[in-house]
CSV table of C-alpha atoms in Angstrom, one decimal:
chain,number,residue,atom,x,y,z
A,1,UNK,CA,46.1,5.0,-59.1
A,2,UNK,CA,44.1,2.8,-56.7
A,3,UNK,CA,40.3,3.2,-56.3
A,4,UNK,CA,38.7,1.9,-53.2
A,5,UNK,CA,35.5,-0.1,-53.4
A,6,UNK,CA,33.4,-0.8,-50.4
A,7,UNK,CA,32.6,-4.5,-49.6
A,8,UNK,CA,29.0,-5.7,-49.5
A,9,UNK,CA,29.5,-7.0,-45.9
A,10,UNK,CA,29.4,-5.2,-42.6
A,11,UNK,CA,33.2,-4.9,-42.6
A,12,UNK,CA,32.5,-1.8,-44.6
A,13,UNK,CA,31.0,0.1,-41.7
A,14,UNK,CA,28.9,2.7,-43.5
A,15,UNK,CA,26.0,1.3,-45.5
A,16,UNK,CA,26.3,4.0,-48.1
A,17,UNK,CA,29.8,2.8,-48.9
A,18,UNK,CA,29.0,-0.8,-49.5
A,19,UNK,CA,29.6,-1.9,-53.1
A,20,UNK,CA,30.4,1.7,-54.0
A,21,UNK,CA,33.4,3.5,-55.4
A,22,UNK,CA,34.6,5.6,-52.5
A,23,UNK,CA,38.0,7.2,-53.0
A,24,UNK,CA,41.2,7.1,-55.0
A,25,UNK,CA,44.9,7.4,-54.1
A,26,UNK,CA,48.2,7.7,-55.9
A,27,UNK,CA,51.1,5.9,-54.2
A,28,UNK,CA,54.9,6.1,-54.4
A,29,UNK,CA,55.8,2.6,-55.5
A,30,UNK,CA,59.6,3.1,-55.4
A,31,UNK,CA,59.9,3.6,-51.7
A,32,UNK,CA,58.8,1.2,-48.9
A,33,UNK,CA,58.8,2.7,-45.4
A,34,UNK,CA,57.8,1.7,-41.9
A,35,UNK,CA,54.1,2.5,-41.8
A,36,UNK,CA,54.5,4.4,-38.5
A,37,UNK,CA,56.7,6.9,-40.5
A,38,UNK,CA,54.0,7.4,-43.1
A,39,UNK,CA,50.7,7.8,-41.2
A,40,UNK,CA,49.9,10.3,-38.4
A,41,UNK,CA,50.8,9.0,-34.9
A,42,UNK,CA,47.2,8.9,-33.7
A,43,UNK,CA,46.1,6.9,-36.7
A,44,UNK,CA,49.0,4.5,-36.2
A,45,UNK,CA,48.2,4.1,-32.5
A,46,UNK,CA,44.5,3.5,-33.2
A,47,UNK,CA,45.3,0.9,-35.9
A,48,UNK,CA,47.6,-1.0,-33.7
A,49,UNK,CA,45.0,-1.1,-30.9
A,50,UNK,CA,42.5,-2.6,-33.3
A,51,UNK,CA,44.5,-4.7,-35.6
A,52,UNK,CA,47.9,-5.2,-34.0
A,53,UNK,CA,51.1,-4.7,-36.1
A,54,UNK,CA,49.3,-6.0,-39.1
A,55,UNK,CA,50.8,-3.6,-41.7
A,56,UNK,CA,54.4,-2.8,-40.5
A,57,UNK,CA,55.6,-1.6,-43.9
A,58,UNK,CA,53.8,0.4,-46.6
A,59,UNK,CA,54.1,2.6,-49.7
A,60,UNK,CA,53.1,6.2,-49.1
A,61,UNK,CA,50.1,7.8,-50.5
A,62,UNK,CA,51.2,11.0,-52.2
A,63,UNK,CA,47.8,12.3,-53.5
A,64,UNK,CA,44.2,11.4,-52.7
A,65,UNK,CA,40.6,12.3,-53.5
A,66,UNK,CA,37.2,11.3,-52.4
A,67,UNK,CA,34.7,10.4,-55.1
A,68,UNK,CA,31.7,12.7,-54.9
A,69,UNK,CA,28.8,11.3,-52.9
A,70,UNK,CA,26.5,10.2,-51.3
A,71,UNK,CA,25.1,8.6,-53.3
A,72,UNK,CA,28.5,7.2,-54.3
A,73,UNK,CA,28.7,5.5,-57.7
A,74,UNK,CA,27.8,1.8,-57.7
A,75,UNK,CA,30.7,-0.4,-58.6
A,76,UNK,CA,28.6,-2.8,-60.6
A,77,UNK,CA,27.4,0.1,-62.8
A,78,UNK,CA,30.7,1.8,-63.5
A,79,UNK,CA,33.1,-1.2,-63.6
A,80,UNK,CA,30.9,-4.3,-64.0
A,81,UNK,CA,33.6,-6.6,-65.4
A,82,UNK,CA,36.3,-5.6,-62.9
A,83,UNK,CA,33.9,-5.7,-60.0
A,84,UNK,CA,32.7,-9.2,-60.9
A,85,UNK,CA,36.3,-10.4,-60.9
A,86,UNK,CA,36.6,-9.7,-57.2
A,87,UNK,CA,34.5,-12.9,-56.7
A,88,UNK,CA,37.5,-14.9,-57.9
A,89,UNK,CA,39.4,-16.3,-54.9
A,90,UNK,CA,42.7,-15.0,-56.2
A,91,UNK,CA,41.3,-11.4,-56.2
A,92,UNK,CA,39.6,-11.3,-52.9
A,93,UNK,CA,41.0,-8.5,-50.8
A,94,UNK,CA,43.4,-7.6,-53.6
A,95,UNK,CA,43.6,-5.4,-56.6
A,96,UNK,CA,42.0,-5.8,-60.1
A,97,UNK,CA,42.6,-3.6,-63.1
A,98,UNK,CA,39.9,-1.5,-64.8
A,99,UNK,CA,40.5,-1.8,-68.5
A,100,UNK,CA,39.4,0.2,-71.6
A,101,UNK,CA,35.9,1.6,-71.3
A,102,UNK,CA,35.8,0.9,-67.6
A,103,UNK,CA,39.0,2.8,-67.0
A,104,UNK,CA,37.6,5.7,-68.9
A,105,UNK,CA,34.4,5.5,-66.8
A,106,UNK,CA,36.5,5.6,-63.6
A,107,UNK,CA,38.5,8.6,-64.8
A,108,UNK,CA,35.4,10.5,-65.6
A,109,UNK,CA,34.0,10.4,-62.1
A,110,UNK,CA,33.6,13.6,-60.1
A,111,UNK,CA,36.1,13.8,-57.3
A,112,UNK,CA,37.0,16.1,-54.4
A,113,UNK,CA,40.8,16.3,-53.9
A,114,UNK,CA,42.1,15.8,-50.4
A,115,UNK,CA,44.8,17.8,-48.7
A,116,UNK,CA,47.5,15.5,-47.4
A,117,UNK,CA,50.1,16.4,-44.7
A,118,UNK,CA,52.9,14.2,-45.9
A,119,UNK,CA,55.3,13.0,-43.2
A,120,UNK,CA,59.0,14.1,-43.3
A,121,UNK,CA,60.4,10.8,-44.7
A,122,UNK,CA,58.0,10.9,-47.6
A,123,UNK,CA,58.6,14.5,-48.4
A,124,UNK,CA,62.3,14.0,-48.3
A,125,UNK,CA,62.1,11.1,-50.8
A,126,UNK,CA,59.9,13.1,-53.2
A,127,UNK,CA,62.2,16.1,-53.0
A,128,UNK,CA,65.2,13.8,-53.7
A,129,UNK,CA,63.5,12.3,-56.7
A,130,UNK,CA,62.6,15.7,-58.0
A,131,UNK,CA,66.2,16.9,-57.6
A,132,UNK,CA,67.4,14.0,-59.6
A,133,UNK,CA,64.9,14.5,-62.4
A,134,UNK,CA,66.3,14.2,-66.0
A,135,UNK,CA,64.6,17.5,-66.7
A,136,UNK,CA,67.0,19.3,-64.5
A,137,UNK,CA,70.1,20.9,-66.1
A,138,UNK,CA,72.8,18.2,-66.1
A,139,UNK,CA,75.5,20.9,-65.4
A,140,UNK,CA,73.6,22.2,-62.5
A,141,UNK,CA,73.3,18.7,-61.0
A,142,UNK,CA,77.0,18.1,-61.6
A,143,UNK,CA,77.9,21.4,-59.8
A,144,UNK,CA,75.6,20.6,-56.9
A,145,UNK,CA,77.0,17.1,-56.5
A,146,UNK,CA,80.5,18.6,-56.4
A,147,UNK,CA,79.5,21.1,-53.7
A,148,UNK,CA,77.8,18.4,-51.7
A,149,UNK,CA,80.8,16.2,-51.8
A,150,UNK,CA,83.1,19.1,-50.8
A,151,UNK,CA,80.9,19.7,-47.8
A,152,UNK,CA,81.0,16.1,-46.7
A,153,UNK,CA,84.8,16.2,-47.0
A,154,UNK,CA,85.0,19.3,-44.9
A,155,UNK,CA,82.8,17.8,-42.2
A,156,UNK,CA,84.9,14.6,-42.1
A,157,UNK,CA,88.1,16.7,-41.7
A,158,UNK,CA,86.7,18.7,-38.9
A,159,UNK,CA,89.0,18.5,-35.8
A,160,UNK,CA,91.9,17.0,-37.7
A,161,UNK,CA,95.3,18.4,-36.7
A,162,UNK,CA,97.6,19.5,-39.4
A,163,UNK,CA,99.2,22.9,-40.0
A,164,UNK,CA,96.0,24.2,-38.4
A,165,UNK,CA,93.1,22.6,-36.6
A,166,UNK,CA,90.1,22.4,-39.0
A,167,UNK,CA,87.0,23.8,-37.5
A,168,UNK,CA,84.2,21.5,-36.5
A,169,UNK,CA,81.4,21.5,-39.0
A,170,UNK,CA,78.0,19.7,-39.3
A,171,UNK,CA,76.0,18.5,-42.3
A,172,UNK,CA,73.4,16.0,-43.3
A,173,UNK,CA,74.3,13.0,-45.5
A,174,UNK,CA,75.3,13.4,-49.1
A,175,UNK,CA,71.8,12.8,-50.6
A,176,UNK,CA,70.2,15.3,-48.2
A,177,UNK,CA,72.9,17.8,-49.0
A,178,UNK,CA,72.2,17.3,-52.7
A,179,UNK,CA,68.5,18.0,-52.2
A,180,UNK,CA,69.3,21.1,-50.1
A,181,UNK,CA,71.6,22.6,-52.7
A,182,UNK,CA,69.2,21.9,-55.5
A,183,UNK,CA,66.5,23.7,-53.5
A,184,UNK,CA,68.8,26.6,-52.8
A,185,UNK,CA,69.9,26.8,-56.5
A,186,UNK,CA,66.2,26.9,-57.5
A,187,UNK,CA,65.2,29.5,-54.9
A,188,UNK,CA,68.1,31.7,-55.9
A,189,UNK,CA,67.1,31.3,-59.5
A,190,UNK,CA,70.6,30.3,-60.4
A,191,UNK,CA,72.2,33.5,-59.1
A,192,UNK,CA,75.0,34.2,-56.5
A,193,UNK,CA,73.5,35.2,-53.2
A,194,UNK,CA,76.4,37.7,-52.6
A,195,UNK,CA,76.7,39.5,-55.9
A,196,UNK,CA,73.5,38.5,-57.7
A,197,UNK,CA,75.4,37.4,-60.8
A,198,UNK,CA,74.6,34.3,-62.8
A,199,UNK,CA,76.0,31.0,-61.4
A,200,UNK,CA,78.1,29.7,-64.2
A,201,UNK,CA,78.4,25.9,-64.8
A,202,UNK,CA,81.0,24.3,-66.9
A,203,UNK,CA,82.8,27.4,-68.2
A,204,UNK,CA,86.2,26.4,-66.7
A,205,UNK,CA,86.7,29.5,-64.5
A,206,UNK,CA,87.6,28.6,-60.9
A,207,UNK,CA,86.6,32.0,-59.7
A,208,UNK,CA,83.1,31.7,-61.1
A,209,UNK,CA,82.4,28.1,-60.1
A,210,UNK,CA,79.5,27.7,-57.7
A,211,UNK,CA,80.4,27.4,-54.0
A,212,UNK,CA,78.2,26.4,-51.0
A,213,UNK,CA,78.8,29.1,-48.4
A,214,UNK,CA,77.8,29.2,-44.8
A,215,UNK,CA,76.0,32.4,-44.2
A,216,UNK,CA,77.3,32.7,-40.6
A,217,UNK,CA,80.8,31.4,-40.7
A,218,UNK,CA,80.8,31.0,-36.9
A,219,UNK,CA,78.0,28.5,-37.2
A,220,UNK,CA,79.4,25.2,-38.3
A,221,UNK,CA,76.1,23.8,-39.6
A,222,UNK,CA,75.5,23.3,-43.3
A,223,UNK,CA,71.7,23.4,-43.1
A,224,UNK,CA,68.7,25.1,-44.7
A,225,UNK,CA,69.1,28.3,-42.6
A,226,UNK,CA,72.8,28.6,-42.9
A,227,UNK,CA,73.7,27.8,-46.5
A,228,UNK,CA,73.5,29.7,-49.7
A,229,UNK,CA,75.3,29.3,-53.0
A,230,UNK,CA,77.8,31.9,-54.3
A,231,UNK,CA,80.6,32.3,-56.7
A,232,UNK,CA,83.8,30.9,-55.3
A,233,UNK,CA,85.5,34.3,-55.7
A,234,UNK,CA,82.7,36.0,-53.8
A,235,UNK,CA,82.8,33.4,-51.1
A,236,UNK,CA,86.5,33.7,-50.6
A,237,UNK,CA,86.5,37.5,-50.7
A,238,UNK,CA,83.7,37.8,-48.1
A,239,UNK,CA,85.3,35.3,-45.8
A,240,UNK,CA,88.7,36.8,-45.9
A,241,UNK,CA,87.9,40.5,-45.8
A,242,UNK,CA,84.5,40.6,-44.3
A,243,UNK,CA,81.1,41.6,-45.7
A,244,UNK,CA,81.6,45.4,-45.5
A,245,UNK,CA,84.9,45.3,-47.5
A,246,UNK,CA,83.4,42.9,-49.9
A,247,UNK,CA,80.4,45.1,-50.6
A,248,UNK,CA,82.6,48.1,-51.1
A,249,UNK,CA,84.7,46.1,-53.6
A,250,UNK,CA,81.5,45.0,-55.3
A,251,UNK,CA,80.2,48.5,-55.6
A,252,UNK,CA,83.5,49.6,-57.3
A,253,UNK,CA,83.2,46.7,-59.8
A,254,UNK,CA,79.7,47.9,-60.6
A,255,UNK,CA,81.0,51.4,-61.4
A,256,UNK,CA,79.9,53.1,-58.2
A,257,UNK,CA,82.3,56.0,-57.2
A,258,UNK,CA,82.5,55.6,-53.4
A,259,UNK,CA,84.4,58.9,-53.0
A,260,UNK,CA,81.3,60.8,-54.2
A,261,UNK,CA,78.8,59.0,-51.9
C-alpha cells in the first residue's frame, strides 16, 4: 500500500494538502502495462498535454481511498521518522517505508474508499490471477485447462479439409479461454447447464467429463455469450438429436412418464 504525502512546495496545488497525508492506493506489482491502457483516456490526454509522455508504463492501482479531511493528518505528526527521511537526497520524490508504530498509526487513520473503474486489461489480469489461485480445486483447473486446449485445437483446425470440412470457429487465446471457463464453472456452481447434474472431475467416465459447449451451434464463437459447460454425453446428445429430443430423453431418465403427460 502506498500513501501519498503532499509536498511543502507549490507543486502541491492545494494548500490544505501540503505536508499532509492525502490518500492511499494498492497496486498490482506483478503486471506492468502501458499507462494509456490503465488510466481513463481523458486523464491520459490531459497528462500528456501537461507533462509529455513522462510515464509511458505503470503498475495499475487496484484499490484506493482518500484519507478523511480536511484537515488532513499532518505527516510530521503521524509518521515523523519516515517523513524526515524524505529530506535525504536518495528519497526525494521516492518511497519510504513507515515502520512499527508509524505503520500502525497509518493503518489507524480514517479513510473513505474510492470506487475505481478498472480498465479492461487490468480486469483481465486480475481475473486470470484469481482463476489460477491455489485455493481453486486442482481437478477443476485441470478440467478447465483441458477444455480450453480442446477449443484452441478446434479453432486451429477450422477450414481444414479431410473427410469433411471442419466448421470455422472463433475463440480468444488460451489464457483468456481458461478465465472464461473458470468463470462459467463458478457461475454454474459446478453443474451441467443442460441436465443440472454435478460436473464430475477425475472420475474416469468419458460420458461425465466436462465439455465446453457452444449454446448456438450455428455460431462459431467461443465467447461469454455462447459458451456453457456441460457433460460430454449431454453435449453430444443435444448436438446430434436436437434440444427437444434431448429434453424428452432427460425427462425419461428422471422418471417422467411422457405418455401420461
